[in-house]
Amino acid sequence: MKNLWNDRDADKAINMWGAQWGRDLALCAYGSRLIGADPALVLHGGGNTSCKGSVRNLFDEEVPALYVKGSGADLFNIEPAGFTALDLARLQRLRTLPALADAPMTNELLANRFDANAPAPSVETLLHAFLPHRYIDHSHAEALLCLSNQPEGERLLAAALGPQVVILPYVACGFPLAEAVAAALQRQPDAIGVAVAQHGLFTFGEDARGAYERHIEIVTACEKFIASRKPTRRLTPAYRCETPAAELAARIAPVLRGVLAEKSGEEDNPYRRPILDWRADDEVLAFVNSAEAAQLAAAGPITPDHVIRVRPFALFVPALATDSTEDMRTHLAAAVAEYGQRYRAYVSEHLDPEQTATATLDLLPRVVLIPGAGAFCFGRSKREARIAADITVQTLRVQGSAHGMGGYQAAAPEHLCAMEYWSLQQAKLGRAAPRPLERQVVLITGGAGAIGFGIARACAEAGAHVVVTDIEAKRLDHVVADIEATYGPGSATGIAMNVTDETSVRAGFAEACRRYGGVDVVVPNAGIAHVAAVADLAQRDLERVMNVNFIGMFHTIQEGVRVLRAQGLGGNIVVNSSKNVFGPGKDFGAYSASKAAGHQLAKVSAIELAAEGIRVNMINPDAIFAEEDIESGLWATVGPDRAQSRGMKLDELPEYYRNRNLLRVRVRARHVGNAVVFLASNQTPTTGASIPVDGGVVEAFPR
C-alpha cells in the first residue's frame, strides 16, 4: 500500500485550519483524509481517528480533551469541525468501572462533549480515550481482514505482522473492545498497532504522520504476506450464459424490486420501494458464476460493522429463468420468502433477549446474487444502495481471496446479530421524515428543457430519484449536475433517449432499471412545435411534430407500462399535455392536434390501467418560457412568430401571457413540477384527470 503522506500537503492543512483549530487537529484531519481516500482501508464513513489536545473552558483553564471523529463524518472529506471534543479526564475515569452498558456509555459520551451541539462521537470513543497515545487511526483494512477471516486467522495475522503488532480475537465494540485493547497494550507497551480479527486495525503515535505511516506499514505487510502465498484453490466456474449481464439485469431488476418492496400498511402509498445499485464487473461475475458462490454468499460480511448495510448474509438465487416475467416473479418471491425464514431463525437463535434496538428490522435481503447477472444491492436511497454495493464488491473480493488461501470464515453469528441490533449502530442509518416521493423513481422525457428541468427539480425536492432523458445528451449533464448539487449524488441520472425511436425508448427504460431498479412515475414531457396555418402546413412538418408529441408519448407510455407491470406495484403516468388541448391557437394546428391525440391516448390508458393500480393523469400548462438558466426550446421556436403576430418585441411575450390569465401570474416550470408531484404522490384517488397549470385561461377550462 502506498504511503500518501506529503509534508507539503500537510503544511497546506495547517495553513487552512491551524489558526482556528490548532496544528494538531489540522494534521489529524489531514491524516484522516489519507485513510478515507483509500477504499482498501475504509468505505463510506467507516473507521475513526482521534487526537488528544486541550480545550480552554469558561474559567480560562486548559482542560485535557479528546478530539474524535463525530457521527456522520466521513474520513474521506473530514475537516476539523467533523471531530467532537470531549472531556478526556472524565472518559478515562470510566475505565475504573468493571463494566459499562450501552445506555450509560452513550449518556457519558454525549454529556461529556464540550459543545452540546457537536455531533455524537464515534461508538469507539472510549478506545481512543483509554489509550495514552496522542494520535490514533482505525480502519477496516481489506488485506488484514482477508487474513483474519479464515479458520486460523489470528495465526495468519501473527505470521504476517510479527511481535510488534498485538493480535486480538473479535471483541464487541464499545466498552468491551476499549478495555481489551487498553489491557493488551499495557501488557505490550512497545507495540506499534493492534489487529482485531474480523474487525480492523488500530495504530497510534505521538504525531499524526507516525500513526498514519504505521498503519500503511502494517497493511503493506499483510498485502505482502498474501502475495507470498500461492492460492491452493480458485473459484470454480459453474455457470455460463450467452446473454449479456446488462440485458439480464434489465429484465430482472424491476421484478426483483417489486418482490422486495415492503408493504407499508398505508392505503394511499401501500409500498416502500427499494432503490438498486447493480454491479457486474468481471470480478463480481466470476464470483456469482462459481460453484462456491452459494456457500460464500451465506458466510457473512467481512466485518460486523458492515452488517447494517448488507445483512448477515446475501441471497443467492441459482438457475433463474428470465424468459417469463411471471415465472421469474414466482421464483424470486419463493427465494425471498425462504431468505426471510432463515433470517428470522438467525435472529431467534442469536439475538440477546436483553438487547434492544432502535428499529424492528425487516426480513428482506439487501444483496441478491444471481449467476450471469451480477450483484443487486438495495437501500432506501441510491446512496444507501451504493454503500451496500461497494461493501458487497469488497466482500466478494475478500471472500474469494480467503477461499483461495484455505477458506473464508466471518465473525460468529452471535457477534453479527449483536452488531446488527446494536442501537448505536442502527443510529447510523437515521430516520428522516418521509417525503412525498421518497424511494420512488421518476422518469421524465424531454428532461433537459425548461419544463422537464422544473419537473425534475420538484420531484427531487419531494424525495424522488430522477431519471432525466432527452435527445440532447449534452444538455442532460447540466440538469443532472444541478439536481445532484442540491439533493446529493445519485439523486438524478441522465440517459440519452429519442422518444420517436422505439428501440431507443426501450433501451432508456432498461438503463433506468439497471441504475435504480425500475421506474414508478413516468412523465411523457418531450415536445416540439411548428408554426403554420393548416392550409400551409406541410405533411412532413405535421409528421415530425406528431412523431415527437404523440408517437413519442405512445412509446414512452407503452414501455413505462411494461416496467410498471414487471414491478407489480402500481404506479403513475403523468402526461404533460397542453392548454392547447382545450384552447387551441391560430397557426398551431400541428402542435394542438398532436397534443389532443396524446390527451385522448392518456384517457384511454387511464381506463385500461386502473385495475392494475396504475394511474394516468394529465397536466395542461401554458406559456412556460424558462426555468432558471434553461430556456424553453418550444418557445425558442414559436416565440418570434407569436411576438410578431401581436406586434410586440420577443422579450415582451412573458408579460403578455401573464396579463392574459385570470390570476395575472407568471406560470413557471416549477409550478408544473408541483402538479406532477401532487398527482404522483397519490394524495387523492385520481386518474383520468386534467389539471390546468396556466393561471386561469377561460377558453382552456377542462369541460
XYZ file of C-alpha atoms in Angstrom:
703
model
C 0.000 0.000 0.000
C 1.352 3.385 -0.994
C 2.268 5.895 1.694
C 0.463 9.087 0.646
C 1.772 11.405 3.358
C 3.184 14.569 1.824
C 4.738 17.266 4.005
C 3.751 19.992 1.578
C 0.103 18.920 1.710
C 0.321 18.615 5.482
C 1.561 22.215 5.647
C -1.388 23.268 3.487
C -3.723 21.649 6.000
C -2.051 23.572 8.801
C -2.358 26.826 6.860
C -6.012 26.122 6.105
C -7.171 25.004 9.543
C -4.414 25.673 12.043
C -5.357 29.216 13.017
C -8.873 28.213 14.039
C -8.407 24.640 15.206
C -4.747 24.276 16.079
C -1.904 22.458 14.397
C -2.560 19.058 15.989
C -6.174 18.774 14.888
C -5.333 20.114 11.425
C -2.800 17.317 10.955
C -5.224 14.766 12.371
C -7.785 15.811 9.766
C -5.163 15.583 7.018
C -4.074 12.092 8.044
C -7.697 11.017 8.367
C -8.374 12.076 4.801
C -5.492 9.958 3.550
C -7.060 6.916 5.188
C -10.540 7.819 3.981
C -9.350 8.243 0.403
C -8.355 4.576 0.095
C -11.304 2.151 -0.206
C -8.936 -0.673 0.713
C -8.862 0.897 4.200
C -12.376 2.232 4.797
C -15.652 2.554 2.935
C -18.416 5.124 3.369
C -17.900 6.538 6.830
C -16.101 3.517 8.242
C -13.118 3.779 10.545
C -12.341 6.523 13.017
C -9.439 8.681 14.125
C -8.570 10.933 17.033
C -6.015 13.191 18.600
C -5.554 14.412 22.141
C -5.173 18.069 22.978
C -6.882 20.598 25.177
C -9.822 22.963 25.366
C -9.897 26.307 27.148
C -13.036 26.451 29.290
C -15.096 29.360 30.606
C -12.714 29.736 33.553
C -9.801 30.210 31.152
C -8.385 26.827 32.143
C -6.695 24.386 29.765
C -8.658 21.145 30.071
C -7.421 17.859 28.516
C -9.578 16.976 25.524
C -10.087 14.096 23.126
C -10.952 15.064 19.554
C -12.610 12.058 17.900
C -14.456 11.597 14.634
C -18.073 12.590 15.041
C -21.044 10.547 13.952
C -21.969 11.217 10.341
C -18.494 12.365 9.354
C -16.606 10.570 6.588
C -12.835 10.277 6.764
C -12.744 10.883 3.011
C -13.545 14.583 3.412
C -13.477 15.222 7.142
C -12.475 18.656 8.407
C -11.597 19.684 11.969
C -15.238 20.629 12.513
C -16.098 16.958 11.960
C -14.344 15.988 15.188
C -16.108 16.133 18.541
C -14.173 17.396 21.564
C -14.772 15.531 24.826
C -13.587 15.750 28.438
C -10.673 13.318 28.330
C -10.161 13.005 32.095
C -13.803 12.103 32.661
C -13.746 9.467 29.917
C -10.535 7.932 31.251
C -12.130 7.512 34.688
C -14.702 5.207 33.112
C -12.003 2.565 32.768
C -12.114 2.014 36.518
C -15.596 0.551 36.136
C -15.897 -3.254 35.934
C -18.426 -2.924 33.099
C -20.425 -0.259 31.306
C -23.679 -0.933 29.467
C -24.547 0.825 26.222
C -27.138 3.235 27.613
C -24.959 4.775 30.349
C -21.960 4.746 27.987
C -23.933 6.715 25.412
C -25.035 9.140 28.100
C -21.441 9.668 29.206
C -20.276 10.280 25.650
C -22.992 12.831 24.990
C -22.768 14.500 28.391
C -19.018 14.978 28.206
C -18.911 16.896 24.952
C -17.533 20.381 25.413
C -20.072 21.589 22.853
C -23.573 20.236 23.427
C -24.376 20.867 19.756
C -21.436 18.830 18.468
C -22.159 15.531 16.681
C -22.401 12.379 18.736
C -18.884 10.943 18.968
C -17.800 7.653 17.421
C -19.041 4.459 19.076
C -15.370 3.581 19.643
C -14.606 6.804 21.523
C -13.694 5.009 24.755
C -10.956 3.055 22.979
C -9.415 6.324 21.838
C -9.723 7.714 25.367
C -8.285 4.685 27.176
C -5.099 4.568 25.082
C -2.353 7.020 26.087
C -1.185 7.809 22.556
C -1.667 11.289 21.151
C -2.879 10.158 17.699
C -4.896 7.031 16.900
C -6.028 5.751 13.493
C -8.516 2.930 12.932
C -9.544 1.271 9.664
C -11.180 -1.879 8.330
C -8.169 -2.708 6.168
C -9.120 -5.163 3.437
C -5.812 -7.043 3.446
C -5.930 -7.525 7.202
C -9.499 -8.843 7.027
C -8.541 -11.227 4.236
C -6.146 -12.880 6.685
C -8.239 -12.657 9.838
C -11.380 -14.035 8.175
C -10.005 -17.532 7.817
C -10.221 -20.559 10.120
C -6.739 -19.796 11.507
C -6.964 -16.070 11.037
C -5.187 -14.974 14.206
C -2.266 -17.291 13.460
C -2.018 -15.882 9.936
C -2.034 -12.316 11.261
C 0.734 -13.148 13.708
C 2.779 -14.734 10.939
C 2.302 -11.726 8.682
C 2.866 -8.967 11.239
C 5.312 -10.327 13.798
C 5.579 -9.486 17.500
C 5.293 -5.717 17.090
C 1.561 -5.938 16.451
C -0.878 -7.169 19.087
C -3.358 -9.724 17.717
C -6.762 -9.924 19.397
C -9.801 -12.069 18.653
C -13.046 -10.321 17.811
C -14.402 -8.312 20.748
C -17.722 -6.468 20.843
C -17.466 -2.730 20.176
C -17.894 -0.173 22.916
C -16.580 -0.633 26.433
C -15.503 -4.310 25.977
C -13.269 -3.553 22.980
C -11.845 -0.411 24.579
C -10.898 -2.337 27.718
C -9.464 -5.278 25.754
C -7.212 -3.098 23.582
C -6.070 -0.945 26.504
C -5.231 -4.021 28.584
C -3.330 -5.614 25.700
C -1.194 -2.513 25.220
C -0.438 -2.360 28.932
C 0.983 -5.854 28.575
C 2.895 -4.883 25.422
C 3.537 -1.119 25.553
C 6.066 -1.185 22.697
C 3.512 -2.457 20.144
C 3.041 -0.334 17.028
C -0.503 -1.489 16.368
C -3.410 -3.713 17.329
C -5.118 -6.024 14.838
C -8.573 -7.161 15.911
C -9.697 -10.213 13.973
C -12.768 -9.705 11.783
C -12.787 -6.027 12.709
C -9.793 -3.967 11.753
C -6.542 -2.234 12.600
C -5.584 0.382 15.210
C -2.293 2.270 15.022
C -1.015 5.136 17.118
C 1.800 7.575 17.622
C 2.849 10.846 19.152
C 2.434 12.616 15.823
C -0.108 12.276 13.022
C 2.431 11.167 10.465
C 3.746 8.378 12.667
C 0.282 6.956 13.362
C -0.573 7.029 9.663
C 2.708 5.559 8.437
C 2.484 2.707 10.928
C -0.948 1.977 9.512
C 0.409 1.789 5.980
C 3.374 -0.301 7.137
C 1.140 -2.915 8.771
C -1.318 -3.101 5.879
C 1.582 -3.444 3.441
C 2.914 -6.344 5.492
C -0.483 -8.048 5.184
C -0.516 -7.471 1.426
C 2.984 -8.899 1.004
C 2.104 -11.939 3.082
C -0.971 -12.605 0.936
C 1.064 -12.198 -2.260
C 3.684 -14.641 -0.993
C 1.180 -17.440 -0.502
C 0.075 -19.099 -3.716
C -3.648 -19.863 -3.797
C -4.329 -23.506 -3.028
C -7.584 -23.308 -4.982
C -9.611 -20.913 -7.069
C -13.283 -20.243 -7.592
C -14.686 -22.951 -9.841
C -16.614 -21.705 -12.907
C -20.013 -23.403 -12.848
C -22.398 -21.170 -14.785
C -22.210 -19.890 -18.323
C -24.740 -17.651 -20.038
C -24.653 -16.254 -23.554
C -26.994 -13.374 -22.671
C -25.033 -10.277 -21.550
C -25.283 -9.455 -17.861
C -26.645 -5.982 -18.648
C -29.550 -7.459 -20.587
C -30.340 -9.927 -17.811
C -30.137 -7.179 -15.193
C -32.652 -5.013 -17.057
C -35.109 -7.924 -17.105
C -34.537 -8.985 -13.520
C -34.263 -5.637 -11.727
C -37.896 -4.419 -11.888
C -39.285 -7.847 -10.992
C -36.864 -8.225 -8.094
C -37.577 -4.683 -6.923
C -41.280 -5.455 -6.865
C -40.705 -8.616 -4.849
C -38.523 -6.726 -2.358
C -40.961 -3.833 -1.924
C -42.187 -3.868 1.655
C -45.869 -3.361 2.420
C -46.305 -0.100 4.294
C -49.825 -0.540 5.616
C -50.746 2.854 4.142
C -53.799 2.983 1.907
C -52.570 5.701 -0.440
C -48.942 4.555 -0.691
C -49.009 0.828 0.051
C -45.348 0.012 -0.695
C -41.909 1.057 0.470
C -39.857 0.584 -2.655
C -36.128 -0.165 -2.550
C -33.552 1.551 -4.765
C -30.957 -0.521 -6.628
C -27.251 -0.296 -7.258
C -26.236 -3.073 -9.661
C -22.694 -4.383 -10.093
C -21.414 -6.848 -12.674
C -17.732 -6.326 -13.391
C -15.554 -9.320 -14.263
C -14.691 -9.998 -10.618
C -18.322 -9.969 -9.494
C -19.435 -12.189 -12.379
C -16.624 -14.666 -11.710
C -17.878 -14.924 -8.142
C -21.615 -15.291 -8.833
C -20.920 -17.775 -11.645
C -18.806 -20.009 -9.416
C -19.690 -23.278 -7.724
C -18.723 -21.738 -4.378
C -20.988 -18.678 -4.680
C -23.943 -20.061 -2.713
C -21.789 -21.163 0.214
C -19.781 -17.933 0.378
C -22.886 -15.741 -0.010
C -24.221 -17.334 3.164
C -20.969 -16.928 5.086
C -21.373 -13.343 6.317
C -19.707 -9.932 5.818
C -16.015 -9.338 6.322
C -16.640 -7.265 9.460
C -19.721 -6.931 11.678
C -19.525 -3.180 11.095
C -20.948 -3.836 7.602
C -23.929 -5.894 8.722
C -26.333 -2.948 8.946
C -25.709 -2.312 5.245
C -25.674 -5.824 3.755
C -27.396 -8.054 6.390
C -25.657 -11.116 7.888
C -25.802 -12.991 4.588
C -26.681 -12.367 0.959
C -29.413 -14.093 -1.028
C -28.074 -16.326 -3.780
C -30.623 -17.242 -6.473
C -29.414 -20.064 -8.741
C -30.826 -21.033 -12.119
C -33.174 -18.085 -12.600
C -35.069 -18.315 -15.892
C -35.768 -14.834 -17.270
C -37.929 -15.601 -20.314
C -41.237 -15.227 -18.441
C -41.848 -12.288 -16.110
C -44.410 -14.215 -14.079
C -42.186 -17.281 -13.710
C -39.349 -15.014 -12.662
C -41.576 -13.296 -10.095
C -42.676 -16.641 -8.648
C -39.097 -17.910 -8.427
C -37.773 -14.714 -6.823
C -40.683 -14.451 -4.392
C -40.053 -18.000 -3.197
C -36.337 -17.290 -2.751
C -37.028 -14.084 -0.799
C -39.573 -15.872 1.402
C -37.047 -18.603 2.169
C -34.474 -15.926 2.980
C -36.932 -14.355 5.419
C -37.440 -17.654 7.203
C -33.710 -18.125 7.514
C -33.195 -14.587 8.767
C -35.961 -14.981 11.353
C -34.330 -18.178 12.608
C -30.944 -16.419 12.789
C -32.378 -13.612 14.923
C -34.307 -16.029 17.125
C -31.184 -18.063 17.800
C -28.560 -15.369 18.197
C -30.158 -12.128 19.418
C -29.603 -11.455 23.101
C -33.107 -11.006 24.590
C -31.791 -8.165 26.745
C -30.531 -6.265 23.711
C -32.788 -3.531 22.437
C -32.685 -1.948 19.001
C -33.906 1.376 17.764
C -35.858 -0.260 14.950
C -37.574 -3.526 14.180
C -35.763 -4.917 11.180
C -37.490 -6.425 8.165
C -36.853 -9.908 6.785
C -35.646 -8.809 3.341
C -32.170 -9.197 1.841
C -30.084 -6.175 0.941
C -27.886 -8.085 -1.519
C -29.094 -10.576 -4.131
C -26.523 -12.511 -6.159
C -27.678 -14.061 -9.440
C -25.477 -16.129 -11.778
C -24.957 -14.451 -15.112
C -26.452 -11.173 -13.911
C -24.285 -9.993 -11.020
C -24.945 -8.373 -7.649
C -28.197 -6.492 -6.988
C -27.748 -4.266 -3.933
C -30.614 -2.340 -2.376
C -31.232 0.501 0.055
C -33.743 3.199 0.890
C -31.876 5.556 -1.426
C -29.251 5.409 -4.141
C -26.715 6.484 -1.544
C -27.584 3.550 0.714
C -27.680 1.147 -2.229
C -24.275 2.377 -3.402
C -22.822 1.833 0.061
C -24.208 -1.708 0.087
C -22.803 -2.307 -3.397
C -19.315 -1.026 -2.575
C -19.252 -3.186 0.551
C -20.508 -6.169 -1.444
C -17.818 -5.832 -4.104
C -15.158 -5.678 -1.395
C -16.744 -8.611 0.442
C -16.780 -10.814 -2.658
C -13.148 -9.944 -3.344
C -12.061 -10.804 0.218
C -14.161 -13.965 0.291
C -12.639 -15.127 -2.975
C -9.091 -14.406 -1.798
C -9.611 -16.065 1.585
C -11.176 -19.072 -0.116
C -8.086 -19.376 -2.291
C -5.812 -19.366 0.761
C -7.733 -22.039 2.640
C -11.239 -20.883 3.482
C -13.394 -17.920 4.471
C -14.797 -17.500 7.973
C -16.770 -14.464 9.109
C -17.375 -13.379 12.676
C -19.614 -15.667 14.705
C -23.363 -15.243 14.056
C -23.945 -14.015 17.610
C -21.459 -11.198 17.021
C -23.106 -10.252 13.727
C -26.556 -10.259 15.301
C -25.418 -8.217 18.284
C -23.920 -5.599 15.978
C -26.942 -5.533 13.653
C -29.303 -4.887 16.550
C -26.978 -2.583 18.479
C -28.841 0.676 18.904
C -25.659 2.720 18.430
C -25.041 1.016 15.105
C -28.608 1.350 13.873
C -28.478 5.047 14.677
C -26.081 5.413 11.731
C -28.944 4.646 9.348
C -31.014 7.611 10.521
C -34.757 8.043 10.285
C -35.533 11.241 8.382
C -39.091 12.498 7.989
C -40.651 10.889 4.901
C -41.168 12.943 1.750
C -43.990 12.522 -0.802
C -41.956 10.676 -3.455
C -39.365 9.072 -1.216
C -37.953 5.777 -2.526
C -39.608 6.309 -5.909
C -38.041 6.664 -9.347
C -39.406 9.273 -11.758
C -38.528 9.112 -15.471
C -39.019 12.329 -17.451
C -38.718 12.659 -21.218
C -37.614 15.999 -22.635
C -35.930 16.470 -19.287
C -33.241 18.880 -20.470
C -35.763 21.551 -21.419
C -37.283 24.199 -19.182
C -40.409 22.283 -18.156
C -38.525 18.998 -17.833
C -35.973 20.670 -15.575
C -38.713 22.161 -13.417
C -40.417 18.787 -13.090
C -37.133 17.059 -12.276
C -36.263 19.543 -9.539
C -39.714 19.392 -7.975
C -39.647 15.596 -7.915
C -36.143 15.536 -6.423
C -37.287 18.008 -3.771
C -40.111 15.576 -2.977
C -37.572 12.805 -2.399
C -37.647 11.022 -5.747
C -34.719 9.660 -7.702
C -34.973 11.323 -11.083
C -34.141 9.813 -14.468
C -33.778 12.744 -16.850
C -33.966 11.699 -20.501
C -33.566 13.835 -23.593
C -32.384 13.549 -27.171
C -29.790 16.259 -26.446
C -27.305 14.327 -24.327
C -25.005 17.295 -23.637
C -27.794 19.313 -22.018
C -28.558 16.443 -19.654
C -25.275 16.907 -17.812
C -26.251 20.401 -16.691
C -29.629 19.304 -15.330
C -28.228 16.271 -13.520
C -25.342 18.276 -12.040
C -27.739 20.924 -10.753
C -30.012 18.371 -9.075
C -27.160 16.367 -7.560
C -25.541 19.536 -6.224
C -28.728 20.270 -4.298
C -30.068 16.834 -3.407
C -26.934 14.713 -3.302
C -25.034 12.249 -5.500
C -27.293 9.631 -7.041
C -30.449 11.728 -6.760
C -30.527 12.116 -10.545
C -29.130 10.449 -13.618
C -29.189 11.346 -17.303
C -29.979 8.988 -20.175
C -29.906 9.978 -23.838
C -33.182 8.861 -25.399
C -35.044 9.585 -28.634
C -38.771 9.161 -27.976
C -39.541 8.755 -31.679
C -37.385 5.615 -31.783
C -38.997 2.628 -30.066
C -35.631 0.906 -29.669
C -34.120 3.976 -28.031
C -37.029 4.239 -25.594
C -36.766 0.576 -24.679
C -33.027 0.973 -24.118
C -33.592 4.078 -21.988
C -36.025 2.315 -19.666
C -33.700 -0.688 -19.479
C -30.874 1.579 -18.379
C -33.131 3.197 -15.766
C -33.869 -0.282 -14.413
C -30.170 -1.070 -14.192
C -29.377 2.199 -12.429
C -32.260 2.371 -9.944
C -34.101 -0.940 -10.180
C -37.175 0.272 -12.019
C -39.498 3.222 -12.546
C -42.533 4.303 -10.506
C -43.593 7.534 -12.187
C -43.454 8.113 -15.945
C -43.697 11.692 -17.210
C -44.036 11.936 -21.024
C -42.930 15.536 -21.452
C -40.905 15.696 -24.682
C -42.477 18.026 -27.192
C -41.810 20.281 -30.162
C -43.870 22.855 -32.035
C -44.256 24.166 -35.558
C -45.968 27.371 -36.632
C -48.060 27.204 -39.803
C -51.675 27.634 -40.848
C -53.416 24.360 -41.676
C -53.650 25.399 -45.336
C -49.895 25.905 -45.451
C -48.840 23.006 -43.205
C -46.516 20.555 -44.952
C -47.148 16.904 -44.246
C -43.519 16.326 -43.289
C -43.785 19.043 -40.624
C -47.039 17.602 -39.316
C -45.478 14.151 -39.139
C -42.380 15.494 -37.406
C -44.475 17.108 -34.665
C -46.763 14.085 -34.374
C -43.755 11.758 -34.124
C -42.419 13.563 -31.064
C -45.580 14.723 -29.310
C -47.861 11.767 -29.992
C -45.849 8.756 -31.164
C -43.087 9.620 -28.695
C -45.611 9.773 -25.888
C -47.083 6.457 -27.061
C -43.654 4.779 -26.971
C -42.976 6.212 -23.520
C -46.279 5.085 -22.030
C -46.056 1.652 -23.607
C -42.564 0.928 -22.313
C -43.352 2.549 -18.971
C -46.337 0.243 -18.536
C -44.155 -2.778 -19.258
C -41.797 -1.805 -16.419
C -44.637 -0.915 -14.039
C -46.253 -4.285 -14.703
C -42.969 -6.085 -14.125
C -42.725 -4.449 -10.713
C -46.359 -5.173 -9.840
C -46.586 -2.164 -7.528
C -48.928 0.086 -9.476
C -47.550 3.489 -10.362
C -48.261 6.803 -12.009
C -48.133 8.205 -15.515
C -48.394 11.990 -15.638
C -48.622 13.325 -19.182
C -47.548 16.864 -19.991
C -50.491 17.723 -22.186
C -51.149 21.368 -23.026
C -53.533 24.255 -22.630
C -53.931 23.915 -26.394
C -55.896 20.678 -25.976
C -58.828 22.760 -24.724
C -57.900 26.133 -26.163
C -56.037 25.749 -29.489
C -54.348 28.690 -31.133
C -54.131 30.067 -34.638
C -51.292 28.653 -36.764
C -50.717 25.966 -34.149
C -52.543 23.088 -35.801
C -49.712 20.543 -35.775
C -48.949 21.108 -32.108
C -52.573 21.278 -30.966
C -53.590 18.159 -32.894
C -50.626 16.146 -31.619
C -51.327 17.171 -28.040
C -55.034 16.416 -28.390
C -54.219 12.961 -29.730
C -51.893 12.329 -26.811
C -54.516 13.588 -24.404
C -57.039 11.064 -25.686
C -54.466 8.271 -25.549
C -53.803 9.137 -21.909
C -57.522 8.991 -21.091
C -57.846 5.577 -22.708
C -54.763 4.421 -20.805
C -56.368 5.563 -17.555
C -59.370 3.349 -18.306
C -57.247 0.348 -19.234
C -54.665 0.505 -16.434
C -56.728 1.409 -13.384
C -57.316 -2.217 -12.411
C -53.540 -2.644 -12.045
C -53.177 0.345 -9.748
C -51.588 2.460 -12.474
C -52.980 5.981 -12.553
C -52.820 8.137 -15.665
C -53.364 11.872 -15.368
C -52.609 14.956 -17.414
C -51.320 18.427 -16.698
C -52.093 21.305 -19.057
C -49.505 24.082 -18.735
C -49.319 27.283 -20.723
C -46.618 29.810 -21.518
C -43.591 28.351 -19.717
C -40.673 30.356 -21.067
C -37.726 29.274 -18.931
C -36.605 27.629 -15.720
C -33.636 29.437 -14.199
C -30.986 29.473 -16.963
C -32.668 26.855 -19.165
C -34.723 28.344 -21.971
C -37.757 26.632 -23.425
C -36.936 25.032 -26.769
C -40.585 25.239 -27.785
C -40.762 28.991 -27.194
C -37.441 29.475 -28.927
C -39.212 28.027 -31.980
C -42.609 29.708 -31.783
C -41.786 32.831 -29.791
C -40.618 35.057 -32.658
C -43.760 34.341 -34.695
C -46.027 34.852 -31.677
C -44.377 38.177 -30.878
C -44.571 39.369 -34.482
C -48.243 38.442 -34.819
C -49.001 40.526 -31.741
C -46.866 43.462 -32.775
C -44.511 43.250 -29.833
C -40.895 42.504 -29.040
C -39.844 38.969 -28.175
C -38.925 39.850 -24.592
C -42.420 41.309 -24.056
C -44.130 37.955 -24.570
C -43.839 36.681 -20.956
C -45.580 39.797 -19.647
C -48.272 39.499 -22.300
C -49.091 35.935 -21.282
C -49.013 36.855 -17.595
C -51.648 39.508 -18.168
C -53.724 37.136 -20.285
C -54.525 34.689 -17.495
C -57.140 35.317 -14.820
C -54.725 35.280 -11.894
C -52.258 37.608 -13.641
C -49.361 35.387 -12.614
C -46.224 34.219 -14.334
C -46.545 30.454 -14.763
C -43.236 28.723 -14.172
C -41.837 25.261 -14.737
C -41.696 24.625 -11.001
C -45.469 25.040 -10.889
C -45.758 22.254 -13.437
C -43.399 20.187 -11.303
C -45.557 20.771 -8.238
C -48.578 19.455 -10.133
C -46.643 16.344 -11.130
C -45.633 15.745 -7.508
C -49.233 16.121 -6.352
C -50.515 13.557 -8.829
C -47.576 11.166 -8.462
C -47.780 11.079 -4.665
C -51.343 9.700 -4.628
C -52.671 12.450 -2.395
C -56.108 11.922 -3.917
C -57.601 8.825 -5.601
C -57.477 10.392 -9.044
C -56.989 9.007 -12.527
C -58.001 10.287 -15.963
C -57.952 13.896 -14.753
C -56.592 17.073 -16.326
C -55.076 19.801 -14.162
C -54.572 23.215 -15.780
C -51.335 24.952 -14.807
C -51.959 28.159 -16.715
C -53.004 30.872 -14.288
C -56.581 30.518 -15.495
C -57.285 30.654 -19.227
C -61.046 30.672 -19.725
C -61.121 29.054 -23.149
C -58.902 26.246 -21.820
C -61.116 25.311 -18.876
C -61.483 21.482 -18.999
C -65.050 20.519 -19.871
